[in-house]
């Protein structure tokens, strides 16, 4: 499979603009491999947040990326700078699957997926319009960029039960917070490896560990081994910043046959 950054050198494949929608969801934007739209639950909560999803209806055989797409893909991106009374938008990600296209291993989804988005209002008691530039990569035998602008006026249809149900269902797919019996412990590594010991329910063969590179970190696919009866993942550190950050951490997801958890781990 040819990777996305090759296609990005071409001219505007998948460019388009979604016209404004007077509803708690945008219109669909159609591309070669599927279609995308923004859906919201309409009403902000007491903290001034509107829950929504980027709804990605992939055609059979097409895939899209997780928050860390590997060394050549592009994660889903959302720019809300043109919006009214929206100060921030943050993606959350359902558990991914690991894919090998012959060029490399990467994490993503091979089925239609709704990525939850939390929109934060600048002034909670004032009207808001979401005007979002969307960018993501979708892949079949080749990968193409999908770029469009989607507009939603959440207040125009605040009681849309169908949209609210879609958002609620998407939130239910997210990993739960890691806990002592389902999570990871960091083991001593070196400058070039991240090593974690995993605790989880179910079959070890069904377990997988995903860590998202950021702040100039880049990770390879983990190698599996066993130590003292525990499953261990050794993750190559392909690139790292010259100085290790002291704030924040790296997002990880641990999947099993019985569900998934997520958390933050310290920068190695």
Coordinates of C-alpha atoms in Angstrom, one line a residue:
X1 CA 0.0 0.0 0.0
X2 CA 1.4 3.4 -0.9
X3 CA 1.5 5.7 2.0
X4 CA -0.2 9.0 2.5
X5 CA 2.7 11.4 2.3
X6 CA 3.3 10.3 -1.3
X7 CA -0.2 11.4 -2.3
X8 CA 0.1 14.7 -0.4
X9 CA 2.6 15.8 -3.1
X10 CA -0.2 15.6 -5.7
X11 CA -2.7 18.3 -6.3
X12 CA -5.6 18.6 -3.8
X13 CA -6.9 15.1 -3.8
X14 CA -10.1 14.9 -1.7
X15 CA -10.5 18.7 -1.3
X16 CA -14.0 19.9 -0.6
X17 CA -16.2 22.2 1.5
X18 CA -19.2 21.1 3.4
X19 CA -22.0 23.7 3.3
X20 CA -23.4 25.0 6.5
X21 CA -26.1 22.9 8.1
X22 CA -28.9 24.2 10.3
X23 CA -28.8 21.2 12.6
X24 CA -26.8 19.6 15.3
X25 CA -24.9 17.7 12.6
X26 CA -23.2 18.9 9.4
X27 CA -23.9 17.6 5.9
X28 CA -21.8 14.6 4.7
X29 CA -18.7 15.2 2.7
X30 CA -18.2 12.4 0.2
X31 CA -14.7 11.2 -0.9
X32 CA -13.5 8.2 -2.9
X33 CA -13.1 5.9 0.1
X34 CA -16.1 7.0 2.2
X35 CA -17.7 10.1 3.7
X36 CA -17.3 12.2 6.8
X37 CA -19.5 14.6 8.9
X38 CA -19.6 16.3 12.2
X39 CA -22.3 15.4 14.7
X40 CA -23.0 17.1 18.1
X41 CA -25.2 16.5 21.0
X42 CA -26.6 20.0 20.6
X43 CA -26.6 21.4 24.1
X44 CA -23.4 22.4 26.1
X45 CA -23.0 20.9 29.5
X46 CA -22.5 23.0 32.7
X47 CA -18.8 23.3 32.0
X48 CA -19.5 24.9 28.6
X49 CA -18.5 21.8 26.6
X50 CA -20.4 20.4 23.6
X51 CA -19.8 16.7 22.9
X52 CA -19.6 15.6 19.3
X53 CA -18.1 13.1 16.9
X54 CA -16.2 13.1 13.6
X55 CA -18.3 10.4 11.9
X56 CA -16.2 8.5 9.3
X57 CA -18.2 6.1 7.1
X58 CA -15.5 4.1 5.4
X59 CA -16.3 2.0 2.3
X60 CA -15.5 -1.7 2.6
X61 CA -11.8 -2.3 2.3
X62 CA -10.8 1.2 3.3
X63 CA -9.0 2.2 6.5
X64 CA -8.1 5.3 8.5
X65 CA -5.6 6.2 11.2
X66 CA -5.4 6.3 15.0
X67 CA -3.9 9.3 16.9
X68 CA -0.5 7.9 16.0
X69 CA -0.4 6.9 12.4
X70 CA 3.1 5.5 12.2
X71 CA 6.0 6.9 10.3
X72 CA 4.2 8.0 7.1
X73 CA 0.5 8.5 7.8
X74 CA -1.4 11.5 9.1
X75 CA -3.7 11.5 12.2
X76 CA -7.1 13.0 12.0
X77 CA -6.9 16.8 12.5
X78 CA -9.5 19.5 13.2
X79 CA -8.9 23.2 13.1
X80 CA -11.7 25.3 14.7
X81 CA -10.0 28.7 14.5
X82 CA -12.8 30.0 12.1
X83 CA -15.5 29.0 14.6
X84 CA -17.7 31.3 16.7
X85 CA -17.4 31.0 20.5
X86 CA -15.3 27.8 20.3
X87 CA -12.0 28.0 22.1
X88 CA -10.8 24.3 21.8
X89 CA -11.6 21.0 20.2
X90 CA -10.1 17.7 21.5
X91 CA -10.3 14.3 19.9
X92 CA -10.7 11.0 21.8
X93 CA -10.0 7.7 20.1
X94 CA -11.6 4.2 20.3
X95 CA -9.2 1.3 20.6
X96 CA -7.3 0.8 17.3
X97 CA -6.2 -2.3 15.5
X98 CA -2.7 -2.9 14.2
X99 CA -2.3 -3.0 10.4
X100 CA 0.6 -4.1 8.2
X101 CA 0.4 -2.8 4.6
X102 CA 3.8 -4.2 3.5
X103 CA 5.5 -0.9 4.0
X104 CA 5.2 -0.7 7.7
X105 CA 2.9 -1.4 10.7
X106 CA 0.5 1.3 11.8
X107 CA -2.6 1.7 14.1
X108 CA -6.0 2.5 12.8
X109 CA -9.5 1.4 11.9
X110 CA -10.7 -0.9 9.1
X111 CA -14.4 -0.2 9.7
X112 CA -16.7 2.9 10.0
X113 CA -15.7 4.8 13.1
X114 CA -17.0 7.8 15.1
X115 CA -14.2 9.7 16.8
X116 CA -15.5 11.7 19.8
X117 CA -14.7 15.4 19.9
X118 CA -15.1 17.7 22.9
X119 CA -15.7 21.3 21.9
X120 CA -15.1 23.9 24.6
X121 CA -17.0 27.2 24.4
X122 CA -15.3 30.5 25.1
X123 CA -18.4 31.9 26.7
X124 CA -20.7 29.0 28.0
X125 CA -23.9 31.0 27.9
X126 CA -23.5 32.4 24.4
X127 CA -24.4 30.9 21.0
X128 CA -21.7 28.9 19.2
X129 CA -21.1 27.9 15.6
X130 CA -18.6 25.2 14.8
X131 CA -16.7 25.9 11.6
X132 CA -14.1 23.2 11.4
X133 CA -11.4 22.4 8.8
X134 CA -11.1 18.6 8.7
X135 CA -8.0 16.7 7.5
X136 CA -7.5 12.9 7.6
X137 CA -6.0 10.1 5.6
X138 CA -7.9 7.1 4.3
X139 CA -6.4 4.1 2.6
X140 CA -7.3 1.2 0.4
X141 CA -4.5 0.0 -2.0
X142 CA -3.3 3.6 -1.9
X143 CA -3.8 6.4 0.7
X144 CA -5.5 9.7 -0.1
X145 CA -5.9 12.9 2.0
X146 CA -9.5 14.0 2.7
X147 CA -9.8 17.7 3.4
X148 CA -13.0 19.6 3.9
X149 CA -14.7 22.3 6.0
X150 CA -17.7 21.2 8.0
X151 CA -20.1 23.6 9.7
X152 CA -22.6 23.0 12.6
X153 CA -24.9 25.3 14.5
X154 CA -25.5 23.1 17.6
X155 CA -28.1 25.5 19.0
X156 CA -30.4 25.2 15.9
X157 CA -31.5 21.7 16.8
X158 CA -30.5 21.1 20.4
X159 CA -32.9 18.3 21.1
X160 CA -32.1 16.0 18.2
X161 CA -32.4 12.6 19.8
X162 CA -30.8 10.7 16.9
X163 CA -27.6 12.9 17.0
X164 CA -27.4 12.7 20.8
X165 CA -27.7 8.9 20.6
X166 CA -24.9 8.7 18.1
X167 CA -22.6 10.8 20.3
X168 CA -23.5 8.7 23.4
X169 CA -22.8 5.5 21.5
X170 CA -19.4 6.8 20.3
X171 CA -18.4 7.8 23.8
X172 CA -19.2 4.3 25.0
X173 CA -16.6 2.8 22.7
X174 CA -13.7 4.7 24.4
X175 CA -11.1 2.9 26.5
X176 CA -11.7 3.2 30.2
X177 CA -9.0 4.5 32.6
X178 CA -6.2 2.1 33.3
X179 CA -6.3 0.3 36.7
X180 CA -4.0 -2.0 38.7
X181 CA -5.5 -5.2 37.2
X182 CA -5.7 -3.8 33.7
X183 CA -2.9 -1.5 32.7
X184 CA 0.9 -1.4 32.5
X185 CA 4.0 -1.1 34.6
X186 CA 7.1 0.5 33.1
X187 CA 10.2 -1.7 33.3
X188 CA 13.8 -0.4 33.0
X189 CA 14.8 0.3 29.5
X190 CA 17.4 2.3 27.7
X191 CA 17.7 5.3 25.4
X192 CA 16.4 3.3 22.5
X193 CA 13.6 1.2 24.0
X194 CA 10.4 1.6 26.0
X195 CA 9.6 -1.6 28.0
X196 CA 6.2 -2.2 29.7
X197 CA 4.7 -5.1 31.6
X198 CA 1.0 -5.6 30.9
X199 CA -1.8 -6.8 33.2
X200 CA -5.1 -7.6 31.5
X201 CA -8.0 -10.0 31.4
X202 CA -8.4 -12.7 28.9
X203 CA -6.1 -14.4 26.3
X204 CA -2.6 -13.0 26.0
X205 CA -2.7 -13.5 22.2
X206 CA -5.5 -11.0 22.0
X207 CA -3.7 -8.3 23.9
X208 CA -1.9 -5.4 22.2
X209 CA -0.2 -2.2 23.3
X210 CA -0.3 1.1 21.4
X211 CA 1.7 4.2 22.4
X212 CA 1.3 7.6 20.6
X213 CA 4.4 9.5 19.8
X214 CA 4.4 13.3 20.3
X215 CA 6.8 16.0 21.3
X216 CA 9.3 14.6 18.7
X217 CA 9.0 11.0 19.9
X218 CA 8.5 8.3 17.3
X219 CA 7.9 4.6 18.1
X220 CA 8.1 1.4 16.2
X221 CA 5.9 -1.6 16.5
X222 CA 6.2 -3.4 19.8
X223 CA 7.9 -6.8 20.2
X224 CA 6.1 -9.3 22.6
X225 CA 7.8 -11.5 25.1
X226 CA 7.1 -13.1 28.5
X227 CA 8.8 -12.4 31.8
X228 CA 7.8 -14.1 35.1
X229 CA 4.5 -15.1 33.6
X230 CA 3.7 -11.6 32.5
X231 CA 3.3 -10.2 28.9
X232 CA 6.0 -7.7 28.1
X233 CA 6.0 -5.2 25.2
X234 CA 9.4 -3.8 24.1
X235 CA 8.8 -0.7 21.9
X236 CA 11.7 0.7 19.7
X237 CA 12.2 4.5 20.2
X238 CA 12.9 5.5 16.6
X239 CA 13.3 9.2 17.3
X240 CA 13.3 11.4 20.4
X241 CA 13.8 15.0 21.4
X242 CA 17.2 16.2 22.4
X243 CA 15.9 16.9 25.9
X244 CA 13.4 14.7 27.6
X245 CA 10.2 16.7 28.5
X246 CA 9.4 17.0 32.2
X247 CA 5.7 17.9 31.8
X248 CA 2.8 15.7 30.5
X249 CA 3.3 12.3 29.1
X250 CA 2.5 9.9 26.3
X251 CA -0.9 8.5 25.6
X252 CA -1.2 4.7 25.5
X253 CA -4.0 2.2 24.9
X254 CA -3.9 -1.4 26.1
X255 CA -6.3 -3.7 24.3
X256 CA -7.5 -7.2 25.3
X257 CA -10.3 -9.6 24.3
X258 CA -12.3 -8.1 27.2
X259 CA -12.0 -4.4 26.4
X260 CA -9.4 -1.7 26.5
X261 CA -7.9 0.9 28.8
X262 CA -5.8 4.0 28.3
X263 CA -3.6 6.3 30.3
X264 CA -0.5 8.5 30.3
X265 CA 3.0 7.2 30.8
X266 CA 6.1 9.3 31.6
X267 CA 8.4 10.4 28.7
X268 CA 11.1 7.7 28.5

